[in-house]
mmCIF file of C-alpha atoms in Angstrom:
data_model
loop_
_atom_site.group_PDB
_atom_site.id
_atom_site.type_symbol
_atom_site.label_atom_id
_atom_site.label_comp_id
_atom_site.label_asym_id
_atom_site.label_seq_id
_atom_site.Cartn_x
_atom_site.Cartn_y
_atom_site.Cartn_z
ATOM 1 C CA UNK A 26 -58.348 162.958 -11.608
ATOM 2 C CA UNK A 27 -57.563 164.692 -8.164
ATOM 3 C CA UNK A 28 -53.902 165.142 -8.751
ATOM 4 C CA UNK A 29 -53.131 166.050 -5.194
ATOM 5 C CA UNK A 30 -54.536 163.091 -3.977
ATOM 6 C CA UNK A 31 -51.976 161.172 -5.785
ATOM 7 C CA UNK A 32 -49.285 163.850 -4.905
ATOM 8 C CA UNK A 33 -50.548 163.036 -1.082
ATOM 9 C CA UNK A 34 -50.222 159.123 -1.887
ATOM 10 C CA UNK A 35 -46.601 160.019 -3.034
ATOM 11 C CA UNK A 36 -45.628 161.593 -0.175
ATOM 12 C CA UNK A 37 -46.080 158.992 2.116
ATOM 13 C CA UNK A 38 -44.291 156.468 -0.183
ATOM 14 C CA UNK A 39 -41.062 158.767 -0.196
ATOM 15 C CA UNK A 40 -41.018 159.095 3.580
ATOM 16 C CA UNK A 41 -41.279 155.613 4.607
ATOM 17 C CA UNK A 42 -36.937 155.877 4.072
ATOM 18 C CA UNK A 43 -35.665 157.337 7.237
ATOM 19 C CA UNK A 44 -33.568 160.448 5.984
ATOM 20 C CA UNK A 45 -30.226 161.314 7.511
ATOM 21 C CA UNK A 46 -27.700 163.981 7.544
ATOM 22 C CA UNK A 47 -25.179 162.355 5.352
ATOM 23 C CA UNK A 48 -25.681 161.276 1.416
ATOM 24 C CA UNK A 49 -24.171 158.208 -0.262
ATOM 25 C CA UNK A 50 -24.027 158.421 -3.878
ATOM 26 C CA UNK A 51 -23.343 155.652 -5.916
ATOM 27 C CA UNK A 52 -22.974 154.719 -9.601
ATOM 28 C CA UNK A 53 -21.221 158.369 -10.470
ATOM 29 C CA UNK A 54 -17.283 157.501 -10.433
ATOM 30 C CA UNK A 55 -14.935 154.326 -11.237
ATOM 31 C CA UNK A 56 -11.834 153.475 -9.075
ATOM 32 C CA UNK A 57 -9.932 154.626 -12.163
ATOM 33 C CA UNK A 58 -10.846 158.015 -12.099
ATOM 34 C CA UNK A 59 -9.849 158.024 -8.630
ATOM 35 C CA UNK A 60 -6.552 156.341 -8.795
ATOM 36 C CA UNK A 61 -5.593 159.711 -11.302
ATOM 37 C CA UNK A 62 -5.062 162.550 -9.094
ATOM 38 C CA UNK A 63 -6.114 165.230 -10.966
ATOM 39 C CA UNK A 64 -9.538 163.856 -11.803
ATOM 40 C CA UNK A 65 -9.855 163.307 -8.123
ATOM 41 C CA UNK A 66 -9.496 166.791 -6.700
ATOM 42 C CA UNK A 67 -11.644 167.860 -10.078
ATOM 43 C CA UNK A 68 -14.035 165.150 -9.047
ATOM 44 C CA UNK A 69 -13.850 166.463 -5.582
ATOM 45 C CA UNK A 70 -14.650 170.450 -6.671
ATOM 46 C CA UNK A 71 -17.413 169.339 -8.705
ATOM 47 C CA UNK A 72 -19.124 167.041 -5.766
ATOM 48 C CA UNK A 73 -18.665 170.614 -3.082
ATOM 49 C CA UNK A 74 -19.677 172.854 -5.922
ATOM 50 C CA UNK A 75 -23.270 170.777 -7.173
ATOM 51 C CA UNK A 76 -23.463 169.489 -3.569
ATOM 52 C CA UNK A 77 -23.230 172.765 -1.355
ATOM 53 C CA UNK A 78 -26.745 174.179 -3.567
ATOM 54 C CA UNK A 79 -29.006 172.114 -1.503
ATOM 55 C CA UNK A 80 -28.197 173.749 1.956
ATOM 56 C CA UNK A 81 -24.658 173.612 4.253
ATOM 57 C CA UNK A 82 -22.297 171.359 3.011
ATOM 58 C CA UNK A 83 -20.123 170.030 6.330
ATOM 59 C CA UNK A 84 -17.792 167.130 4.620
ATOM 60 C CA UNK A 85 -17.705 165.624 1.211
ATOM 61 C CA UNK A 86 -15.579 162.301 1.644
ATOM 62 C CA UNK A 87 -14.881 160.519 -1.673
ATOM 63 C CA UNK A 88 -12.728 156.832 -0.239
ATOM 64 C CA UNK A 89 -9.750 156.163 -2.448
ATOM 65 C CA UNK A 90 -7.114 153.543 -2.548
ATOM 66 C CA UNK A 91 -3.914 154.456 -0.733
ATOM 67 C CA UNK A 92 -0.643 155.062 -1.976
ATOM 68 C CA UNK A 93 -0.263 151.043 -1.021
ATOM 69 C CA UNK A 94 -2.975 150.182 -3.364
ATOM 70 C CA UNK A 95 -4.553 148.761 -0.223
ATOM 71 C CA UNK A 96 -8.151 147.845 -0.315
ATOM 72 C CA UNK A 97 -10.287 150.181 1.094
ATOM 73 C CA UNK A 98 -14.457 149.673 1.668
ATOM 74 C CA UNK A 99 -16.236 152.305 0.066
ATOM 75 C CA UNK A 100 -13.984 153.357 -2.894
ATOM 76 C CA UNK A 101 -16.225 154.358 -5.752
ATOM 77 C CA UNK A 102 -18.784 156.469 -3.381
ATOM 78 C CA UNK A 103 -19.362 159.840 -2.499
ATOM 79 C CA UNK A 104 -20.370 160.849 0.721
ATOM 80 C CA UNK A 105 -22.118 164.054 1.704
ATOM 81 C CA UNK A 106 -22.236 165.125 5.705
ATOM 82 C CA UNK A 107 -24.805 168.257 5.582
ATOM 83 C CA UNK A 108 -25.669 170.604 8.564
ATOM 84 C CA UNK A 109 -29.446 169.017 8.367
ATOM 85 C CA UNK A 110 -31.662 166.198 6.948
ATOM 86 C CA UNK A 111 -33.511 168.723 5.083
ATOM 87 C CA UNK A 112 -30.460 169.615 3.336
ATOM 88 C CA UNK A 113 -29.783 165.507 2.680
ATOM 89 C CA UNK A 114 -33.067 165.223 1.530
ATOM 90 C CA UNK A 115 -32.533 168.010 -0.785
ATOM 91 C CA UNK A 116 -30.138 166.322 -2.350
ATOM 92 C CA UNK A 117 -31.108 163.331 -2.275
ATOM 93 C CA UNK A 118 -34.611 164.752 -4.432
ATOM 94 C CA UNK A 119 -32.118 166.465 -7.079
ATOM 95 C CA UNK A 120 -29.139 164.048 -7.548
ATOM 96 C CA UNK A 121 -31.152 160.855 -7.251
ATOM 97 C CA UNK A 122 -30.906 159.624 -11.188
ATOM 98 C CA UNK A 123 -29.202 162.786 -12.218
ATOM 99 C CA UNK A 124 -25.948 161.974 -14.374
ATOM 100 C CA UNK A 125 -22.448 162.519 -13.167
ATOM 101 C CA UNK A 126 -19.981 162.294 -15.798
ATOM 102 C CA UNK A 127 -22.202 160.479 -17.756
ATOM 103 C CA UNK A 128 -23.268 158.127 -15.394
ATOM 104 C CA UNK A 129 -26.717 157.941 -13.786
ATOM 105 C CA UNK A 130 -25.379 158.552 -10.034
ATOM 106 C CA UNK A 131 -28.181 156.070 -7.473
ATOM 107 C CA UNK A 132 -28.297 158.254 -3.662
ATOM 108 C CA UNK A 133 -29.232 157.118 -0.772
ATOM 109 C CA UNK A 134 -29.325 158.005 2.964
ATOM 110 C CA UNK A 135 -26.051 156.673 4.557
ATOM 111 C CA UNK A 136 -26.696 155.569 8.311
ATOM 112 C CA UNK A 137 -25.043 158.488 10.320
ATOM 113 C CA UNK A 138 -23.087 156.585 12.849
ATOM 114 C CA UNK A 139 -21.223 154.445 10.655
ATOM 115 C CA UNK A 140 -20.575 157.295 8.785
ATOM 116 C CA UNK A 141 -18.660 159.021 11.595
ATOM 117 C CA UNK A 142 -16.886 155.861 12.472
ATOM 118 C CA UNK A 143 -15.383 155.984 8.704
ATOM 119 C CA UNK A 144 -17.280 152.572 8.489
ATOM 120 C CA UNK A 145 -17.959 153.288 4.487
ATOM 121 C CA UNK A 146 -19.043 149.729 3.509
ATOM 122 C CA UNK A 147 -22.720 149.829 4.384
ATOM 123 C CA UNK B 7 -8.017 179.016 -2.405
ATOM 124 C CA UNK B 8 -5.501 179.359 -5.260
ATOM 125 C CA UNK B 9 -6.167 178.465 -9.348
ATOM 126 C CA UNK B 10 -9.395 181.051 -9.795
ATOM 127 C CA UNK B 11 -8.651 181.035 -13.851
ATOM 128 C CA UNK B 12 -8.927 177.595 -14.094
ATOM 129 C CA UNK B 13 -12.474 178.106 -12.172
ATOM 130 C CA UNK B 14 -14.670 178.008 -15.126
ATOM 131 C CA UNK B 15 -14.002 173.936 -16.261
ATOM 132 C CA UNK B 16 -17.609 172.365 -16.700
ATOM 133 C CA UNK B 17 -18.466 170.200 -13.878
ATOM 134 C CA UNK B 18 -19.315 166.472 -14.373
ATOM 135 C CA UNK B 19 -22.788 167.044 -13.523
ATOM 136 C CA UNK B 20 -25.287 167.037 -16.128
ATOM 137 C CA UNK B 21 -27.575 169.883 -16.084
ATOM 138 C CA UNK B 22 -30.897 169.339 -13.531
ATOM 139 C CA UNK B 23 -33.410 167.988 -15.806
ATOM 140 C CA UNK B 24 -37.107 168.673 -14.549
ATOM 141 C CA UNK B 25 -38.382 165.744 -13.132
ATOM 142 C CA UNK B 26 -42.520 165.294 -13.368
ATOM 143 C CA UNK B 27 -44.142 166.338 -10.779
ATOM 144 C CA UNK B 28 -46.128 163.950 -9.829
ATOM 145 C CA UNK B 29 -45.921 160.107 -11.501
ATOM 146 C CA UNK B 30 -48.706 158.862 -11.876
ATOM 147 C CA UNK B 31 -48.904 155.046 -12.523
ATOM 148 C CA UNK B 32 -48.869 153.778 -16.154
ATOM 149 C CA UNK B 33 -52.756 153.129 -16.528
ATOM 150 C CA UNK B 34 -53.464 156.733 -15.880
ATOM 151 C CA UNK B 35 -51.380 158.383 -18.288
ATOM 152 C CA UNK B 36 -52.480 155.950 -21.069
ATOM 153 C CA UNK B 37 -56.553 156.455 -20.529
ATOM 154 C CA UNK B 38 -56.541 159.360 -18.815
ATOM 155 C CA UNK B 39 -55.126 161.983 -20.637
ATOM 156 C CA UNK B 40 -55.772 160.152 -24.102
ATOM 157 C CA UNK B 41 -57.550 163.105 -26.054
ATOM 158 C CA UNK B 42 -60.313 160.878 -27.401
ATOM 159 C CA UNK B 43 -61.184 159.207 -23.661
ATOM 160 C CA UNK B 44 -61.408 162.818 -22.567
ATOM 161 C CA UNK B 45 -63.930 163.749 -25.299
ATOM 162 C CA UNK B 46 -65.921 160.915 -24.757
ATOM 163 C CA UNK B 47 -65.809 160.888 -21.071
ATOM 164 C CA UNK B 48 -66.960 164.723 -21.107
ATOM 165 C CA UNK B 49 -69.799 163.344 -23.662
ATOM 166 C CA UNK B 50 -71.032 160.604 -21.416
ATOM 167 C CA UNK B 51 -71.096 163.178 -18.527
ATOM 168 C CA UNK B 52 -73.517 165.273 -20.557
ATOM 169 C CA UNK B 53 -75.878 162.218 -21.476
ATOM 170 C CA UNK B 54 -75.960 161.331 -17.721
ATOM 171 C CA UNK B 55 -76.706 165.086 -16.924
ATOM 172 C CA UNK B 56 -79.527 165.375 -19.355
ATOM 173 C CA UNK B 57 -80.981 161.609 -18.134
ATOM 174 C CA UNK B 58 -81.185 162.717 -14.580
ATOM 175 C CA UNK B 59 -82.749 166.111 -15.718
ATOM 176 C CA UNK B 60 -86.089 164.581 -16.863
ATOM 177 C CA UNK B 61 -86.515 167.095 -19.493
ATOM 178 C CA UNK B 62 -87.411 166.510 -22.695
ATOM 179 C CA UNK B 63 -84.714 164.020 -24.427
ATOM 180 C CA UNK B 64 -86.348 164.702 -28.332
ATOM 181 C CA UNK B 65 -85.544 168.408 -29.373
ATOM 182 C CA UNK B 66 -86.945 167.761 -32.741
ATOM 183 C CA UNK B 67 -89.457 169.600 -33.599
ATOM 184 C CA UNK B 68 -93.443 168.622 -33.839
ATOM 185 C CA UNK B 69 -93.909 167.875 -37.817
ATOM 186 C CA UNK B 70 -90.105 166.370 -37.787
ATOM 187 C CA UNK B 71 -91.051 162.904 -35.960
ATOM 188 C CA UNK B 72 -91.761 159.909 -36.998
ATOM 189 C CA UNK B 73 -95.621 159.140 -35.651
ATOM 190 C CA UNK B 74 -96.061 157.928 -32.494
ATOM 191 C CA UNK B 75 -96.773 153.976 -31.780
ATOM 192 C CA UNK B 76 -100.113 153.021 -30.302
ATOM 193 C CA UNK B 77 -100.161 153.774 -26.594
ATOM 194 C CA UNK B 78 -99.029 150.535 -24.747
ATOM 195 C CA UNK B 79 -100.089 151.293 -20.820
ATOM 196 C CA UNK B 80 -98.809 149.362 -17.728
ATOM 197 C CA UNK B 81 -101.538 147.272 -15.512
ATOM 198 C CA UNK B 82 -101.832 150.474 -13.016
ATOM 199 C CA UNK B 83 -103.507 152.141 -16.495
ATOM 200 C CA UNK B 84 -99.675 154.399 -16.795
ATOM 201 C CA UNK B 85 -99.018 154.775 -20.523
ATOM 202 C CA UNK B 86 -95.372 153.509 -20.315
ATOM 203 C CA UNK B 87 -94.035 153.791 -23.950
ATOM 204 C CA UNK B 88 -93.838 157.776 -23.925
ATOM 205 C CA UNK B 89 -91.303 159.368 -25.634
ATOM 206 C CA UNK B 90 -89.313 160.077 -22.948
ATOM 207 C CA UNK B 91 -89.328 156.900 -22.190
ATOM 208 C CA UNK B 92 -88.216 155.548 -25.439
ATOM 209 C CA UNK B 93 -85.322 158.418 -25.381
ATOM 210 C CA UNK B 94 -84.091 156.495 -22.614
ATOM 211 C CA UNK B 95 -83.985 153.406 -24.625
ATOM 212 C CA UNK B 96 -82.134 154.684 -26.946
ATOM 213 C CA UNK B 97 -78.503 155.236 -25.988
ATOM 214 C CA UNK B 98 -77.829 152.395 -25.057
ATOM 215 C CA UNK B 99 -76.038 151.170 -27.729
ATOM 216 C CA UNK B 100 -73.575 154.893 -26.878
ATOM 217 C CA UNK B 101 -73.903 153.409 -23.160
ATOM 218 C CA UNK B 102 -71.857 150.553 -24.123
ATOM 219 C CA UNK B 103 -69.334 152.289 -26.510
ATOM 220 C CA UNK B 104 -68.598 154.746 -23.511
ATOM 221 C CA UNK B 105 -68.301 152.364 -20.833
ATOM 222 C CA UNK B 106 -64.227 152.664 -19.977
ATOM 223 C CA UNK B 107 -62.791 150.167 -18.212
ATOM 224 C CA UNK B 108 -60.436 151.000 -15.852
ATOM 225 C CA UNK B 109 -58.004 148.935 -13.925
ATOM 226 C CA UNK B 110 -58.870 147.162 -10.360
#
């Protein structure tokens, strides 16, 4: 079997996705953990500590219900703004089924403009 | 940054685990890299390798063998049922047992 031909094959498969420079990650925390403050700035170290390994780390945003309890879209995701797509993609290779707290965390490449309008529902 | 002692908590993340390189699709890693389809498939390349070499298929030697049939010839007067020819009648039967299907 001519293992780089399927490693070729692969390739192509994993690049049909358009990459971008910001990560969503799904799947890792619960609105729970969020609502307790503690867990969320520990969440928050952990996602800039594993996070910053794959290149430069410009923004982790993790959307949380407000003091009002108001709905928010997005709560329950983590986003990742890097410097690059390579960086993204990084990530994106590594975290991709890798658990968070126990939880098998789903990423996927977050479309950039919605991003920076704080549009966090796509 | 303030709270270095507290630095050293374990983070949520579980540890990388090494993904496989490559996946290869289900079929292949079940006939593939099963030990006995290897041993057979290296067998079967050696039978086709000594086929297509036309030498001698019988390495028994002279007083060993069984005695050879009457000559049956061919109507252009070529005595067809030599022994190499009859070596290649043989495996057949190996032919078949080696013959791996593989999915479309």
């Amino acid at each position: 079997v001519d293992l780089n031909l399927f490693g070729a094959g692969m390739a192509s498969v994993a690049t049909t996705e358009i990459p971008t420079k910001v990560l969503c990650l799904t799947e890792a925390i619960s609105a729970d953990q969020l609502s307790d403050d503690e867990e969320y700035v520990e969440i928050l170290e952990d996602m800039k500590d594993e996070c910053s390994k794959f290149g430069t780390l410009i923004n982790v945003v993790i959307p949380r219900l407000n003091q009002d309890g108001e709905e928010i879209s997005g709560v329950g995701k983590v986003f990742l703004e890097y410097s690059d797509t390579g960086s993204c993609a990084n990530a994106k290779n590594v975290l991709g089924g890798r658990k968070f707290g126990g939880n098998i965390v789903n990423a996927y490449y977050y479309p950039e403009d919605k991003y920076y309008n704080r549009d966090y529902s796509a | 940054e303030s709270g270095s002692g507290k630095r050293k908590r374990k983070s949520r993340w579980a540890d990388e685990e090494p993904k496989p390189v490559v996946q290869l699709p289900d079929f292949m890693g079940g006939i593939e890299f099963d030990p006995e389809i290897q041993a057979l498939n290296s067998r079967l390349l050696e039978i086709s390798r000594m086929l297509s070499s036309g030498l001698p298929l019988d390495d028994r030697p002279e007083g060993a063998r069984s005695p050879s049939p009457e000559p049956v010839y061919d109507n252009m007067g070529i005595r067809i049922n030599t022994r190499e020819f009859r070596a290649r009648e043989r495996p057949p039967k190996l032919h078949k047992k080696l013959y791996i299907p593989m999915k479309e």
